XYZ file of C-alpha atoms in Angstrom:
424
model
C 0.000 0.000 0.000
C 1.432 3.366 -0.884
C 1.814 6.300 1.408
C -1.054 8.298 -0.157
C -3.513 5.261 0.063
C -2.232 4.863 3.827
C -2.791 7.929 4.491
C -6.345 8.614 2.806
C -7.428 5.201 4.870
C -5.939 6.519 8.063
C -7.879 9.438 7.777
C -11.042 7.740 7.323
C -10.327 5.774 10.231
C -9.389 9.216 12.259
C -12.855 10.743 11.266
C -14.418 7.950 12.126
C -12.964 7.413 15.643
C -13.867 11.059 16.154
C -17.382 10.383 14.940
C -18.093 7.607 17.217
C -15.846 8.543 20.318
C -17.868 11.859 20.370
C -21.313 10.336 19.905
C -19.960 8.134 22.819
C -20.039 11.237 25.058
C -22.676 13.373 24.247
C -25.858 10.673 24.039
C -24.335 9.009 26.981
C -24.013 12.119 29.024
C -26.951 14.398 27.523
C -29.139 15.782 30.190
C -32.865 14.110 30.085
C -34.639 16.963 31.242
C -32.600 19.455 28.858
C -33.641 16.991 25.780
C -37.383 16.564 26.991
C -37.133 20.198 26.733
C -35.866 20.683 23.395
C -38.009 17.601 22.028
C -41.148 20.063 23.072
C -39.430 22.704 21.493
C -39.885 21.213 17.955
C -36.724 19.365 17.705
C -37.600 15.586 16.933
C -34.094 14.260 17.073
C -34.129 15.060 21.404
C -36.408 12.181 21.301
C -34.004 10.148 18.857
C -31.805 10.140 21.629
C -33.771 10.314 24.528
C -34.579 6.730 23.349
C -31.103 5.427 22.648
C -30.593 6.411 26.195
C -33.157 4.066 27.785
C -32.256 1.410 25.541
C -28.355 1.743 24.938
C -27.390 -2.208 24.477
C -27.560 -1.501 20.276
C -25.631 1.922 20.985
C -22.940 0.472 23.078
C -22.113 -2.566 20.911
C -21.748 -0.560 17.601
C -19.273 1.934 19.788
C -17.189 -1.163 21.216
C -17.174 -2.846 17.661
C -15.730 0.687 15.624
C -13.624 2.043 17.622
C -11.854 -1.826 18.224
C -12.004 -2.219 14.927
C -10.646 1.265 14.036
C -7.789 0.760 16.433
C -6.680 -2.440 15.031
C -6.745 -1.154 11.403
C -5.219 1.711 12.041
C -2.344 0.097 14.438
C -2.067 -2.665 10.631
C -1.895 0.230 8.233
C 0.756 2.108 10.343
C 2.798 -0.496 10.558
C 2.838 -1.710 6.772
C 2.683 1.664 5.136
C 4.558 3.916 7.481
C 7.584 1.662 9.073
C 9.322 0.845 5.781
C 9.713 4.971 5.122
C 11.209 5.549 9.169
C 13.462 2.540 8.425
C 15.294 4.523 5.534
C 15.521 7.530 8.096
C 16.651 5.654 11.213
C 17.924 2.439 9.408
C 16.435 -0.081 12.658
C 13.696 -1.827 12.036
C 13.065 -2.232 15.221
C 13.073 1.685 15.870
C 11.033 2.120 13.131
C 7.984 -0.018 14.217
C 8.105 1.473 17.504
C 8.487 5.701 16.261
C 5.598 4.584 13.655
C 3.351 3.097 16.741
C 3.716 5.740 18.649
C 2.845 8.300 15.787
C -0.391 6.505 15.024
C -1.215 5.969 18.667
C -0.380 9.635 19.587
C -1.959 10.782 16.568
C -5.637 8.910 17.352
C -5.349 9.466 21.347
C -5.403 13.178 20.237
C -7.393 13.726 17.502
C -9.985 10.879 17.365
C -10.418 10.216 21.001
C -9.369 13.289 23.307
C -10.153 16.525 21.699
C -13.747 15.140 20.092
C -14.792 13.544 23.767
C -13.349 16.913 25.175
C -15.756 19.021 22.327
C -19.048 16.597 23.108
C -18.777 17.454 26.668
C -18.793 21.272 26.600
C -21.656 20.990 24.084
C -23.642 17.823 25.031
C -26.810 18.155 24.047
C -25.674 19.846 20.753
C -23.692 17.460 19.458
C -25.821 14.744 20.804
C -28.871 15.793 18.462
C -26.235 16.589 15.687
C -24.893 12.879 15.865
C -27.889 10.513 16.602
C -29.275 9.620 13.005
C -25.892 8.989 11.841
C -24.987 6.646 15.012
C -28.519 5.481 13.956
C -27.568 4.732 10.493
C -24.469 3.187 11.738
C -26.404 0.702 14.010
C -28.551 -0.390 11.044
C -25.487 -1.519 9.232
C -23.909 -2.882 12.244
C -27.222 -4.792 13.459
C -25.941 -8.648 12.417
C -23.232 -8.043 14.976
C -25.240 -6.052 17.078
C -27.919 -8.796 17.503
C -24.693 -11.627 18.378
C -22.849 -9.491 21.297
C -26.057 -7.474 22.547
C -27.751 -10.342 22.571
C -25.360 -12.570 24.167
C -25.159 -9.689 27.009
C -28.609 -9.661 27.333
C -28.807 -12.993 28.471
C -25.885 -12.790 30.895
C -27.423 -10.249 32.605
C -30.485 -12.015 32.575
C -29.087 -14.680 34.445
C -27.069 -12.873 36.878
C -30.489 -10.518 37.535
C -29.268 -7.022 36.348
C -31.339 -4.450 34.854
C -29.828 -2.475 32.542
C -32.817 -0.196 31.817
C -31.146 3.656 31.878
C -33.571 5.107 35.390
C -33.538 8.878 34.721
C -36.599 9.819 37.528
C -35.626 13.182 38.966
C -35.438 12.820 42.977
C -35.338 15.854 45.735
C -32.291 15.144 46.061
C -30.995 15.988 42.505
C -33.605 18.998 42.349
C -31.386 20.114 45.704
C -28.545 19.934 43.645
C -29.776 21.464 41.256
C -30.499 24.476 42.842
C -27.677 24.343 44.578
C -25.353 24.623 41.767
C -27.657 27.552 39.752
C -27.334 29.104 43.741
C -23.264 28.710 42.932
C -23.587 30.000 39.524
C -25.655 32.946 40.060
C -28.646 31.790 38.083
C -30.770 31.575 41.286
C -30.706 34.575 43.789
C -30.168 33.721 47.250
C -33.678 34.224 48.248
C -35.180 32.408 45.446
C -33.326 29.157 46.340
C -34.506 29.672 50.041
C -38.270 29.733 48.631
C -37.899 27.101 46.372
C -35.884 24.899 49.136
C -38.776 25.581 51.762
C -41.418 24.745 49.674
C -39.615 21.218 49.228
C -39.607 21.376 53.042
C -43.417 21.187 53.313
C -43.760 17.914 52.513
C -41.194 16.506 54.902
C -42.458 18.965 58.352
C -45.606 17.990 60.037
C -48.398 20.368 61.141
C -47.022 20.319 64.722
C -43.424 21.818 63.489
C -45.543 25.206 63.010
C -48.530 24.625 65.292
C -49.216 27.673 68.114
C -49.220 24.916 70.919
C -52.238 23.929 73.095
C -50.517 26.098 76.208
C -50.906 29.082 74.272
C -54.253 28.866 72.376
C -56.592 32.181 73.910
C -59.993 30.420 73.648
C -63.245 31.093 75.284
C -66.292 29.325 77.358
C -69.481 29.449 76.036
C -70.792 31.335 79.157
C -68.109 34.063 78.697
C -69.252 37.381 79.546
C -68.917 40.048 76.329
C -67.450 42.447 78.384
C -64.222 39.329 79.345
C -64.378 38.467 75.912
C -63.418 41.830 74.210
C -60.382 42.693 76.989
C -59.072 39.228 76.349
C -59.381 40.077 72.632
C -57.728 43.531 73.035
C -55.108 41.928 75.117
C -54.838 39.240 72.921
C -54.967 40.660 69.583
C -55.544 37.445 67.314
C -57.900 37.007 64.745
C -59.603 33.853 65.430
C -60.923 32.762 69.196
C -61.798 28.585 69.893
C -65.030 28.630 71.723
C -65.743 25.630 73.868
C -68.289 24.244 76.189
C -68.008 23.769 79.955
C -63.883 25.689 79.388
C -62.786 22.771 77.735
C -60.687 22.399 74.654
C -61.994 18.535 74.089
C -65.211 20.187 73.489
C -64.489 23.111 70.826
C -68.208 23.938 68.898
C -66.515 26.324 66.916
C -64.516 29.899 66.145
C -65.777 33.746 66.426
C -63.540 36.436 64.145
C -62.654 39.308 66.586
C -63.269 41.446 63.906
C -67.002 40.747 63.523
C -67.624 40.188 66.945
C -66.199 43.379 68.169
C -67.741 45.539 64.765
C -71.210 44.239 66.630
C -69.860 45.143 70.213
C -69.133 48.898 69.030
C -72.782 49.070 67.160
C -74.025 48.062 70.800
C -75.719 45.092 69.308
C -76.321 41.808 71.610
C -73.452 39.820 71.265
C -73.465 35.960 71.885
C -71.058 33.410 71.628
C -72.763 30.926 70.428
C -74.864 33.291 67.691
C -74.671 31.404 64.304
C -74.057 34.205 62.833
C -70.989 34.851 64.539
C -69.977 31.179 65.199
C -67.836 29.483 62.452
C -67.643 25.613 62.300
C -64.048 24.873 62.826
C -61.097 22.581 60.882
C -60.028 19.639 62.289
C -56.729 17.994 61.053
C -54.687 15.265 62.298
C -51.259 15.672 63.695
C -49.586 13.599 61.296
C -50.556 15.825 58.099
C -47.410 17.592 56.696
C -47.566 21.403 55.364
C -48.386 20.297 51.927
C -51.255 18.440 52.999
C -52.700 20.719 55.133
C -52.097 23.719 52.768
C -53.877 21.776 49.760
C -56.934 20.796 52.895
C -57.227 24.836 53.359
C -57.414 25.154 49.022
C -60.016 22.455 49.112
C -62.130 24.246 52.309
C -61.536 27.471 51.886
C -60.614 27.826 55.665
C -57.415 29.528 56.608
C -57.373 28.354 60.426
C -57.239 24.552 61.774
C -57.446 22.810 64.854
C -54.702 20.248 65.670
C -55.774 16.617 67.495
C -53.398 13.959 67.796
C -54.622 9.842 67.535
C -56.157 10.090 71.092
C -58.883 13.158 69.936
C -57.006 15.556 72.539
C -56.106 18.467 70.703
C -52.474 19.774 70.471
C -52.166 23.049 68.957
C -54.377 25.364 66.297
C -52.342 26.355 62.963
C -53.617 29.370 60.305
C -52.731 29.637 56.925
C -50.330 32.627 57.658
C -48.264 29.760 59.968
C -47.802 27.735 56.696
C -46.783 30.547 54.812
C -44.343 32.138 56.575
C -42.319 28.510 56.505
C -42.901 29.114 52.156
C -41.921 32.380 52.263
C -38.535 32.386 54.908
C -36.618 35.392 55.418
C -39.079 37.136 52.977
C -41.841 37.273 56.028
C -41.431 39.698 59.004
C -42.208 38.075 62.707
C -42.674 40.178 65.704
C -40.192 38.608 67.375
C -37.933 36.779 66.120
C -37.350 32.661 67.319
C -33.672 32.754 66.333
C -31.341 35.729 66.744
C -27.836 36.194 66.035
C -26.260 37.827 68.485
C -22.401 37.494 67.335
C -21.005 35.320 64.341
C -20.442 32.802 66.927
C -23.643 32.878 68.915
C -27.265 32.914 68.847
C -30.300 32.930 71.065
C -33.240 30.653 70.169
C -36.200 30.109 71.464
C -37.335 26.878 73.185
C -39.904 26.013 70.325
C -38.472 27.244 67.921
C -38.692 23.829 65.217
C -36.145 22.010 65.137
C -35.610 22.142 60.867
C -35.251 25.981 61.330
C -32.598 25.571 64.056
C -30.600 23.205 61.893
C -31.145 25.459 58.621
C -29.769 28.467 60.310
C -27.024 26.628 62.492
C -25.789 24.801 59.195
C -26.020 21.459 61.143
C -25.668 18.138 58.440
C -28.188 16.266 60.699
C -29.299 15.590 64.406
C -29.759 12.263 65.946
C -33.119 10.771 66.089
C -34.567 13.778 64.749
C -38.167 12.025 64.751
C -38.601 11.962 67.766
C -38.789 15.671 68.558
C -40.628 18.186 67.193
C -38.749 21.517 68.427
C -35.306 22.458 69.568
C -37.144 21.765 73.297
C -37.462 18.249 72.420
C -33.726 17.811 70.876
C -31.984 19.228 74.673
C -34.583 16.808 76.490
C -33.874 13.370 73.970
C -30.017 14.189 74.319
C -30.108 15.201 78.187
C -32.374 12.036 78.808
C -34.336 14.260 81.738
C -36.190 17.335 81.986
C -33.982 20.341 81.224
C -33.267 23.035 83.657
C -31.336 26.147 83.276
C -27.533 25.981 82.632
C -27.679 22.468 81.369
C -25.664 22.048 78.364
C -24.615 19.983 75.776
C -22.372 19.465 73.135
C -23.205 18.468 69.910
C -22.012 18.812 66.074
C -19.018 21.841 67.408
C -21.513 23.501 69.118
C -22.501 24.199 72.505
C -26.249 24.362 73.392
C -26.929 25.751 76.935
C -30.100 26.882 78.666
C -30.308 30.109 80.026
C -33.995 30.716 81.338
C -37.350 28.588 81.761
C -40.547 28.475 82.831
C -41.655 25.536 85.435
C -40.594 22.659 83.230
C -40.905 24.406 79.404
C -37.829 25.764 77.721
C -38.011 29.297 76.914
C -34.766 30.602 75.741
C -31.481 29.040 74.600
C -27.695 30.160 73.772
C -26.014 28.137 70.962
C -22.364 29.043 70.612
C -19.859 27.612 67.711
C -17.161 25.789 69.432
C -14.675 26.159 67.253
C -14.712 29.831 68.259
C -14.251 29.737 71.431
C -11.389 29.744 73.478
């Protein structure tokens, strides 16, 4: 074979390489939900190779078969056509047929194997839609050996019981990353991945994460004099008052608006508790319900305000539609006091229910042992101190130092979290 023919044929074989080592690459590595998107976008060959990709025995085999076949043809027609010319230069035959294999070998590793693998990863998608019909083409004429080696794969991994069926579902945790890395890149603001993160977070927190707990729901008797019920309600400025029978919470008939019931008190209208006019029938969820669920139960209602019982019909806490949004909306919603303040870079002050996914958000903390079992920061000192807290008890967990600094009878009102590895 003469040097031109050689060298026309080891082209071919260079183009080739590059063809199929790129294709390689960029259907292997293309993005599903970046194709899915440009197959809805009107380009037809996305789904060309979103289907390669869930069935890539055919693809595979024809990749393995060129590029072995390339390599060996390419390593024969160095060696005949090239080594003869070297031996007139170096006059070893020997040196010859090694200084020719390492020209070829250089010359493919570089130009048919790094730089085209290199290209298809900085463009994958691109060159993935650009290349699929011709891989396509090439499995067509390929399928005879195709059918022999996929075929006899197939069956092994029948027999050892391995799927080989490409699973592309999109879990929270790659949406995390995700957003993570367009938080890293700039592409989501700071507060946007907050929102979106949080909104993630309602379908992993529980009602009673958020709840205003039983020891602080302002409710009132049926027998309740007007004149009680509107200093409570100035005192207590919520919107929405439980009313109960006989001052118990196990019997709740219902909820009164403070607005309407004080726009009658100033038109010195008779006011009753129990008027039906007044008296709203009230939500009942279960304790178990997370944030999603009972954000999609006030949707379906129409009600903005529940009432919390847990399996034994005692009830545990009321939660309003403003609770579940203020966990959506983060650091975008203003609270009138704060549960977690930074007082240094080192140190902050928390309060005792403060949930226990906001105290590890804002103290960075990986994870927390036993974490269901505790609803609140409150719960995490008592699990880990195995007794009821009392002031100045401490402990030390994750490089940081939780200590209590002031409670009420046995409830935990305020804490001071320190970073160890600031301290001296």
């Amino acid at each position: 074979m003469s040097l031109l023919t050689a060298s026309i044929f080891l082209l071919l074989l260079l183009a080739l390489s590059a063809f199929v080592s790129a294709a390689e690459i960029a259907i292997a590595a293309g993005r599903k939900i970046k194709l899915q998107i440009m197959a809805k976008e009107g380009d037809v060959r996305a789904f060309d190779v979103l289907k390669m990709q869930e069935h890539p025995g055919s693809f595979i085999t024809v990749v393995q078969v060129v590029l072995n076949a390339v390599a060996i043809s390419a390593g024969a027609v160095g060696e005949s056509a090239i080594s003869p010319y070297l031996e007139l230069l170096v006059k070893n035959e020997a040196v010859s047929s090694v200084i020719s294999f390492v020209l070829i070998t250089s010359l493919f590793s570089l130009l048919a194997d790094l730089m085209p693998r290199r290209l298809a990863m900085s463009n994958t998608e691109a060159i993935a839609v650009r290349l699929v019909r011709p891989m396509m083409l090439l499995i067509f004429i390929f399928k005879p050996v195709i059918w022999i080696f996929d075929g006899a794969a197939n069956v092994i991994f029948e027999l050892l019981g391995i799927s080989t069926i490409r699973q592309d579902d999109m879990t929270p945790e790659d949406i995390y990353a995700v957003m993570d890395a367009g938080a890293e890149a700039g592409v989501l603001k700071k507060q946007e991945h907050h929102l979106i993160e949080n909104i993630f977070d309602m379908q992993e927190r529980t009602v009673t994460s958020v709840m205003n707990p039983r020891e602080n729901i302002v409710y009132f008797d049926t027998k309740t004099s007007t004149e009680k019920v509107v200093e409570v309600m100035i005192e207590q400025p919520h919107n929405k008052f439980l009313v109960c029978q006989e001052d118990d919470l196990e019997h709740i008939i219902g909820y009164v608006e403070s607005r309407s019931f004080l726009a009658l008190v100033l038109n010195q209208q008779e006011v009753s508790l129990t008027d039906k006019a007044l008296l709203k029938p009230a939500l009942f969820v279960p304790d178990t319900l997370s944030l999603f669920e009972v954000l999609e139960m006030f949707k379906s209602t129409g009600a903005d305000f529940a009432v919390i019982v847990n399996e034994y019909g005692l009830v545990v806490g009321v939660i309003t539609l403003k609770d579940v949004m203020s966990i959506v909306m983060g650091e975008l919603v203003t609270l009138e006091e704060q549960p977690i303040v930074q007082r240094t870079d080192n140190s902050w002050l928390i309060d005792g229910m403060t949930p226990i996914e906001d105290v590890v958000r804002a103290l960075d903390i990986v994870d927390l042992p036993r974490s269901q079992n505790y609803e609140t920061i409150s719960g995490f000192m008592m699990y880990m101190l195995r007794k009821i807290p009392k002031k100045t008890d401490t402990i030390e967990y994750a490089n940081y130092r939780f200590e209590i600094i002031a409670t009420d009878n046995l409830k935990i009102t305020q804490m001071l979290v320190t970073r160890m590895d600031e301290t001296v």
